[in-house]
C-alpha positions as a LaTeX table, in Angstrom:
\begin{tabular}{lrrr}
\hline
Residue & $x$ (\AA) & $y$ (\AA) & $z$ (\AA) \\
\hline
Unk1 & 12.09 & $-65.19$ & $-15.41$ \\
Unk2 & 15.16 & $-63.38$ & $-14.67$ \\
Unk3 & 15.64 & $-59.88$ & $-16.94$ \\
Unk4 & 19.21 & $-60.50$ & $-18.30$ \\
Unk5 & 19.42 & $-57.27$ & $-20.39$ \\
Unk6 & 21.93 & $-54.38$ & $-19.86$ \\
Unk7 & 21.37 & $-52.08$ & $-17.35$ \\
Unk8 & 22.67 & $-49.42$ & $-20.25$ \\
Unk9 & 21.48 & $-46.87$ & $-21.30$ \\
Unk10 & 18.56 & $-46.95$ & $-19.03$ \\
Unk11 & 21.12 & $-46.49$ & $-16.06$ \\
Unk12 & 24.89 & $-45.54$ & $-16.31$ \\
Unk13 & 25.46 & $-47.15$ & $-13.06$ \\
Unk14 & 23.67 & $-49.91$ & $-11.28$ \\
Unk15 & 21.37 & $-47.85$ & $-8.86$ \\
Unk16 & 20.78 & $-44.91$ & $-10.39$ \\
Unk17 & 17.01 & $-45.18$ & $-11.59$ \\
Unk18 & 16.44 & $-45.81$ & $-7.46$ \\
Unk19 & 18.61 & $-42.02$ & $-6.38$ \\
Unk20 & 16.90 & $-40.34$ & $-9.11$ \\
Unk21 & 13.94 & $-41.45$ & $-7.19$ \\
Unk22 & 14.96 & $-40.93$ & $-4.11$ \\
Unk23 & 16.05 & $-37.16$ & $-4.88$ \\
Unk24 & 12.49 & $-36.68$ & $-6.62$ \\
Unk25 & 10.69 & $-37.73$ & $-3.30$ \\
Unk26 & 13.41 & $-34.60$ & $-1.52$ \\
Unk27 & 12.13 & $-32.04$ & $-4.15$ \\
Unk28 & 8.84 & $-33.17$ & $-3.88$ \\
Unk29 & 8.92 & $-32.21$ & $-0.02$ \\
Unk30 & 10.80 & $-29.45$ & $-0.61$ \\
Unk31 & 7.83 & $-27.94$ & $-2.79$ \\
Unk32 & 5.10 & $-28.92$ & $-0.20$ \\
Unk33 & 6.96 & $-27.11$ & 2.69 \\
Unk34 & 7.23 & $-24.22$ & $-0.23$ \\
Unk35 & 3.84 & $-23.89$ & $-0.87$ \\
Unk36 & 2.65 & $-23.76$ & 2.63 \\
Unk37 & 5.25 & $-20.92$ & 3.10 \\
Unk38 & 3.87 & $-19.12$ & 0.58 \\
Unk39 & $-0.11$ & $-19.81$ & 1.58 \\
Unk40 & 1.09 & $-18.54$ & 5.50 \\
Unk41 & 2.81 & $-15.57$ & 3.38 \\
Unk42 & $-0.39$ & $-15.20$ & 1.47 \\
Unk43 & $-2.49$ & $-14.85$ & 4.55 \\
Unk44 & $-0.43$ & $-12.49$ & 6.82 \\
Unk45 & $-0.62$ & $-10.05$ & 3.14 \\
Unk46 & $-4.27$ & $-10.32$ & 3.37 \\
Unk47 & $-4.65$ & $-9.36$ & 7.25 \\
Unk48 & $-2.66$ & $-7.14$ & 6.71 \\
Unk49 & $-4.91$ & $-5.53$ & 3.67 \\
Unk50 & $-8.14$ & $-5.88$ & 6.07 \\
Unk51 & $-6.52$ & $-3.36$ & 8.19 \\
Unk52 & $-5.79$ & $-0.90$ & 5.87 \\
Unk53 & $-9.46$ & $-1.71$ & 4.59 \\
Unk54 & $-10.50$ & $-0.88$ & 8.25 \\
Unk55 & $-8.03$ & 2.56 & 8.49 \\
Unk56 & $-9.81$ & 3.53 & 5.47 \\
Unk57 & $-13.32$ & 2.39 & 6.29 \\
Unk58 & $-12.81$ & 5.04 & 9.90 \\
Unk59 & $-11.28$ & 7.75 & 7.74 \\
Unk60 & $-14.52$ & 7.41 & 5.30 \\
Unk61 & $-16.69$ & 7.85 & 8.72 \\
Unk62 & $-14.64$ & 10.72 & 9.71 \\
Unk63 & $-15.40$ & 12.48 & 7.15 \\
Unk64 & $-18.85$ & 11.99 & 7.07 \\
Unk65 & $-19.00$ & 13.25 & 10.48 \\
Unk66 & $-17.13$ & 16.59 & 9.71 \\
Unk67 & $-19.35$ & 16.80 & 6.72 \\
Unk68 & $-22.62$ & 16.33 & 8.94 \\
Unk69 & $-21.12$ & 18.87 & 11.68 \\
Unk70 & $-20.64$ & 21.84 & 8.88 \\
Unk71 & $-24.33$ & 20.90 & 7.40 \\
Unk72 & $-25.57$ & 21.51 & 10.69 \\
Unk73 & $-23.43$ & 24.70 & 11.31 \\
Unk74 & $-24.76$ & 25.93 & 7.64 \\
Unk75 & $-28.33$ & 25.29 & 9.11 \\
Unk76 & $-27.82$ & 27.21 & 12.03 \\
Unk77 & $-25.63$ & 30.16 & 9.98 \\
Unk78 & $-28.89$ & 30.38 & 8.16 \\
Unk79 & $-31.15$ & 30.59 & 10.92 \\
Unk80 & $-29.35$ & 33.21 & 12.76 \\
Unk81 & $-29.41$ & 35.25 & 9.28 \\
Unk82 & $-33.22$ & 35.29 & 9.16 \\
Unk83 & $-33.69$ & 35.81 & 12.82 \\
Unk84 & $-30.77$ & 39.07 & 12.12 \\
Unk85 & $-32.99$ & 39.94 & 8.65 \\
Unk86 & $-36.09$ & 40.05 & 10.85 \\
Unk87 & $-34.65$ & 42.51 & 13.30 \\
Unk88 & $-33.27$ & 44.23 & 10.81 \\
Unk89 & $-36.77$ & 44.75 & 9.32 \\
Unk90 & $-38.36$ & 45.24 & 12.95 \\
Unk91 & $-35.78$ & 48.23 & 13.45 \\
Unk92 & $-35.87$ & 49.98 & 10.71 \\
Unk93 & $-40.24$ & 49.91 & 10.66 \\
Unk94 & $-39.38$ & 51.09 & 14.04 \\
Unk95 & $-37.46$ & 54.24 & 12.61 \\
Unk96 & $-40.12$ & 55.32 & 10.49 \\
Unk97 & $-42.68$ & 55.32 & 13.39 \\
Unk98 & $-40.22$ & 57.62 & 15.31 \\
Unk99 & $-39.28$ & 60.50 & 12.65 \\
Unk100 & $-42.03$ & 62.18 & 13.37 \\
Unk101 & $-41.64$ & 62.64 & 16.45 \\
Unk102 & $-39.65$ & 65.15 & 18.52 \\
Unk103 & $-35.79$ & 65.54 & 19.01 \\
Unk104 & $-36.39$ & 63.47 & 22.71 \\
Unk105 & $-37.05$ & 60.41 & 20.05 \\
Unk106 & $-34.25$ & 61.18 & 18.03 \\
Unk107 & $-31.44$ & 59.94 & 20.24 \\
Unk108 & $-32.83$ & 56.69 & 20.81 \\
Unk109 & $-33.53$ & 56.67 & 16.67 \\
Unk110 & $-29.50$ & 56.77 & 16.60 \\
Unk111 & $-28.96$ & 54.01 & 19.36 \\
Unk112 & $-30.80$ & 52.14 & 17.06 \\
Unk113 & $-29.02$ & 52.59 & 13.58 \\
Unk114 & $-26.01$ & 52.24 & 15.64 \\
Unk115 & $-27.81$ & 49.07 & 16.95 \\
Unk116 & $-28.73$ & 48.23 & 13.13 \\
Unk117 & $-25.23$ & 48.53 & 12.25 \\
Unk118 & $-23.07$ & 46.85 & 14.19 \\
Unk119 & $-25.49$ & 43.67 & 13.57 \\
Unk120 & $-24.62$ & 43.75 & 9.55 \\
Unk121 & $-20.87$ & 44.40 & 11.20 \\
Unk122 & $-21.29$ & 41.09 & 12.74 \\
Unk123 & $-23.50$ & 39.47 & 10.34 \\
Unk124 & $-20.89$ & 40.48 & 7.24 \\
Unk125 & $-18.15$ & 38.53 & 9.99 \\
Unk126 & $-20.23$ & 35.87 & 10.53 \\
Unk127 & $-20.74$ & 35.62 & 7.22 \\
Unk128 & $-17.05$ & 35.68 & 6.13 \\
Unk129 & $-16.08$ & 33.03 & 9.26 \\
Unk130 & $-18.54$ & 30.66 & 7.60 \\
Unk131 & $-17.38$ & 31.49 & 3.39 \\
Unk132 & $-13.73$ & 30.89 & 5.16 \\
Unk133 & $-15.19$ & 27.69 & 6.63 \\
Unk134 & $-16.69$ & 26.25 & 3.82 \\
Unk135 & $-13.61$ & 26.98 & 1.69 \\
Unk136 & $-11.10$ & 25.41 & 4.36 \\
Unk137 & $-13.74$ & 22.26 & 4.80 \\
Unk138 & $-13.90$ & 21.88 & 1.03 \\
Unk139 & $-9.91$ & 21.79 & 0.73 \\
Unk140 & $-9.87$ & 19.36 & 3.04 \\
Unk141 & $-12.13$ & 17.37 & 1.79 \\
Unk142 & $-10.61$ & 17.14 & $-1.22$ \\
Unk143 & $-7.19$ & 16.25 & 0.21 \\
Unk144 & $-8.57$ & 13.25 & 1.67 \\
Unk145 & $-9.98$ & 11.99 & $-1.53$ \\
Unk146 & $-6.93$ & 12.09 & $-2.75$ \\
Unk147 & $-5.23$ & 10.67 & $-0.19$ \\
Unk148 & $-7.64$ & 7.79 & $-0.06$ \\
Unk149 & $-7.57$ & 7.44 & $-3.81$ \\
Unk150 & $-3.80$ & 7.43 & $-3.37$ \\
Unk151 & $-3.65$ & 4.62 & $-0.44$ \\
Unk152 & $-6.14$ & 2.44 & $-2.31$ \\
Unk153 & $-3.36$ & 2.55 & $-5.98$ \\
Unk154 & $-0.68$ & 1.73 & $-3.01$ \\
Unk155 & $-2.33$ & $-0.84$ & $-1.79$ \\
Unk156 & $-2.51$ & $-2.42$ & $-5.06$ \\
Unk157 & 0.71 & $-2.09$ & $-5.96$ \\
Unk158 & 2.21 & $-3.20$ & $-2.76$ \\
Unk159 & 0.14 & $-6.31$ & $-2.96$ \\
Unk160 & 1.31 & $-7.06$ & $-6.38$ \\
Unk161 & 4.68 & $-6.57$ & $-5.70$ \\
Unk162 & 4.45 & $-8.64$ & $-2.55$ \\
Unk163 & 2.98 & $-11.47$ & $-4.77$ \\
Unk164 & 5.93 & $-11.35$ & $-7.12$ \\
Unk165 & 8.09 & $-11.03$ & $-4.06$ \\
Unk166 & 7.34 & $-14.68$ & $-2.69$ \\
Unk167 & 6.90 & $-16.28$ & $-6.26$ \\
Unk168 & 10.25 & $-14.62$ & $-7.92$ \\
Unk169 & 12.75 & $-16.22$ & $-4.86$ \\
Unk170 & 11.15 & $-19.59$ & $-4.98$ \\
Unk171 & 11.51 & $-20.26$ & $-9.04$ \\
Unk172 & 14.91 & $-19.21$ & $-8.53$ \\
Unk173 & 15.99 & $-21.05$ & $-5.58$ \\
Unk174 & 14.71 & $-24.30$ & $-7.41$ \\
Unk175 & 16.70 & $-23.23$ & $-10.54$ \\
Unk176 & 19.64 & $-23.01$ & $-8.26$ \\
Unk177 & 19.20 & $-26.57$ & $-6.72$ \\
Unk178 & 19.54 & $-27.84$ & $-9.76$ \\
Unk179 & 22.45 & $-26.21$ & $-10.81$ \\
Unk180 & 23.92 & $-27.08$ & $-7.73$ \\
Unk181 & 22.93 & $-30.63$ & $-8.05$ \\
Unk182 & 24.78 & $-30.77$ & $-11.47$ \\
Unk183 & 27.87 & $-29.01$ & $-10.82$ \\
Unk184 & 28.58 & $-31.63$ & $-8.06$ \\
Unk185 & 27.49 & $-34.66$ & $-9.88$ \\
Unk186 & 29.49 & $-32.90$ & $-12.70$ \\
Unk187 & 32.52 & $-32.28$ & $-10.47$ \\
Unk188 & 32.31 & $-35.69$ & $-8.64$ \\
Unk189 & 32.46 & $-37.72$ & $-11.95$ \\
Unk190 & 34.21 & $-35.88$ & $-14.36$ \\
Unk191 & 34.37 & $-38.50$ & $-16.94$ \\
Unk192 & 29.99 & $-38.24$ & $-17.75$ \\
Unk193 & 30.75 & $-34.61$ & $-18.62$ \\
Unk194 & 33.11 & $-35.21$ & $-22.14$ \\
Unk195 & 34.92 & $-38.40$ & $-23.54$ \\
Unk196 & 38.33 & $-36.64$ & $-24.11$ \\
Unk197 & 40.92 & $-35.81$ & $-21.50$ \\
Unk198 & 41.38 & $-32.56$ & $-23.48$ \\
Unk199 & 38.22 & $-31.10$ & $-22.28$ \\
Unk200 & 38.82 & $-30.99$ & $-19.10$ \\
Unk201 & 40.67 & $-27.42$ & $-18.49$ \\
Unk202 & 37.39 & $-26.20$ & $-20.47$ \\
Unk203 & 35.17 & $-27.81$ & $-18.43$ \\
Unk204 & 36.79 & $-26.41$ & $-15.11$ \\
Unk205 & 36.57 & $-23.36$ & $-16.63$ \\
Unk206 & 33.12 & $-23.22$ & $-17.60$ \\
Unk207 & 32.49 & $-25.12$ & $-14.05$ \\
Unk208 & 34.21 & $-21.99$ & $-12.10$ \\
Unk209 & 32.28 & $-19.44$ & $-14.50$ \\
Unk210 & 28.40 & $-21.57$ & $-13.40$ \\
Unk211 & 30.01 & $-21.26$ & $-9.40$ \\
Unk212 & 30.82 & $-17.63$ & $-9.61$ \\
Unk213 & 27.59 & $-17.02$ & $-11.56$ \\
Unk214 & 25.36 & $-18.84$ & $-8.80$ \\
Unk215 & 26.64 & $-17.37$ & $-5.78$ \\
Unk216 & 26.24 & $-13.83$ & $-7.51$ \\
Unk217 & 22.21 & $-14.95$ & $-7.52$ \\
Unk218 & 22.54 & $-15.89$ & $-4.00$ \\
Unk219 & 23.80 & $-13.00$ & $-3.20$ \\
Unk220 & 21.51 & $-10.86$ & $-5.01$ \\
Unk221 & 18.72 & $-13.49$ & $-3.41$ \\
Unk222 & 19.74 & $-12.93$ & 0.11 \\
Unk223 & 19.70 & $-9.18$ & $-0.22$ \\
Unk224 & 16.32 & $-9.22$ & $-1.82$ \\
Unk225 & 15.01 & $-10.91$ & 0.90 \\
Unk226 & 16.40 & $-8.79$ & 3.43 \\
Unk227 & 14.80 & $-5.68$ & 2.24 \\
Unk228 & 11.87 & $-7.22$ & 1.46 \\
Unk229 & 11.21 & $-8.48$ & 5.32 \\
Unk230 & 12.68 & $-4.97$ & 6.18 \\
Unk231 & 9.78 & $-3.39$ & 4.40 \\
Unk232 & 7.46 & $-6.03$ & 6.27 \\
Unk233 & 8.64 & $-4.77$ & 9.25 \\
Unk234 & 8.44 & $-1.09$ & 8.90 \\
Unk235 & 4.82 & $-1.74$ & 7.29 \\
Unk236 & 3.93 & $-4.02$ & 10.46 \\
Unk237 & 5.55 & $-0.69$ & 12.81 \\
Unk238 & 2.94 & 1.54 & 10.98 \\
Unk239 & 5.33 & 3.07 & 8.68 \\
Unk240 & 3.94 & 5.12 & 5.58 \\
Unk241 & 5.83 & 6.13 & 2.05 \\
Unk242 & 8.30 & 3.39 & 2.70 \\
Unk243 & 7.34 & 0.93 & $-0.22$ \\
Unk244 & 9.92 & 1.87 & $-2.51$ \\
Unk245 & 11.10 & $-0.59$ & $-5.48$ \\
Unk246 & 13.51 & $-2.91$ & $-4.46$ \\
Unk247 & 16.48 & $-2.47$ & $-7.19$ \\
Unk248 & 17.30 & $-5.66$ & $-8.62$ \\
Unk249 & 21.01 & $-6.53$ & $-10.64$ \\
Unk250 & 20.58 & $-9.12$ & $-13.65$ \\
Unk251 & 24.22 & $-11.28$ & $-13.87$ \\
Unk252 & 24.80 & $-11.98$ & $-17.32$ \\
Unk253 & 24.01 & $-15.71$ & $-17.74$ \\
Unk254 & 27.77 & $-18.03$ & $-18.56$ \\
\hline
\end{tabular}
């Protein structure tokens, strides 16, 4: 049979069901070669977090060592104490043997007190070093747990931000395709977009306002983009503190 019905209003010229076609198969390849974009994006973020997981990890080991180092110092700090209590002891047993005997003892009973003191001198310095120690290794301990609690909220963050980074660009550079895509069908045939001649001055008007609008959001695009790979860069370059937010204008819609 042969279809004799009116191409109208199916098509407004003969053909058009077939470009509307062909233009879906373009977007459709457009998207793929979007989306694996995006995945290689996706994977370069996530090396990239497995070696700040790895920084972190040797940090973590660090301090495990410096923490197993001052145990052992404390242990021998303790043992040195005892061994300096026991002398202590010894010496002063020693000086109650020797009182009664004569004055050719009693020198020697002062080389020892002076002996006796001068190891509480250095046990009271000893003893100080160490409280000093303990106090400066505690500090720093606690620094790093913040700074590791700190890297691990940046980390988060940056990888959200990253995520909205890649997704943000692509919605918008398909919303500007489109608009594109209309402005030059619109400006091309002139006649689909009103039935009176009248309308035309508006329509160039409102035409110019969607142009100047569109290249405002490239604009804005392009310079998002450039940061963005900036920051990549100094990231990649083992840059720290350098993930500020990228400051973003919104263009009041025609």
């Amino acid at each position: 049979e042969t279809n004799t019905l009116p191409f109208h209003p199916f098509e407004n010229q003969q053909g058009d069901i077939l470009r509307m076609e062909k233009e879906h198969q373009v977007l459709k390849e457009q998207l793929r070669e979007a989306e694996e974009k995006s995945e290689q994006l996706q994977s370069r973020s996530l090396e990239e977090i497995g070696a700040l997981e790895e920084l972190l990890k040797k940090s973590v080991e660090e301090t495990e060592v410096s923490q197993n180092e001052l145990d052992w110092f404390h242990q021998d700090l303790e043992a040195q104490m005892k061994k300096w209590q026991q002398e202590k002891k010894e010496n002063r047993d020693n000086l109650k043997t020797l009182r009664g005997t004569a004055k050719k003892q009693s020198d020697t009973n002062e080389r020892y007190l002076k002996a006796i003191e001068d190891k509480e001198k250095q046990y009271i310095e000893c003893l100080d070093t160490f409280l000093e120690t303990s106090n400066k290794f505690a500090h720093e301990k606690g620094k790093l747990e913040e700074l590791i609690k700190k890297s691990q909220g940046d980390s988060q963050e940056c990888e959200k931000r990253a995520v909205k980074a890649e997704v943000q660009p692509k919605k918008k550079e398909k919303i500007l395709q489109n608009l594109f895509s209309e402005l030059g069908f619109l400006t091309a045939n002139p006649q689909y977009s009103s039935s009176s001649a009248s309308a035309a001055p508006v329509l160039k008007s409102q035409i110019d306002s969607w142009e100047i609008f569109i290249s405002n959001v490239k604009k804005q695009l392009e310079k998002v983009e450039a940061e963005y790979e900036e920051k990549i860069e100094l990231v990649k370059n083992g840059a720290r503190n350098c993930l500020s937010k990228v400051e973003i204008v919104d263009f009041p819609c025609p």
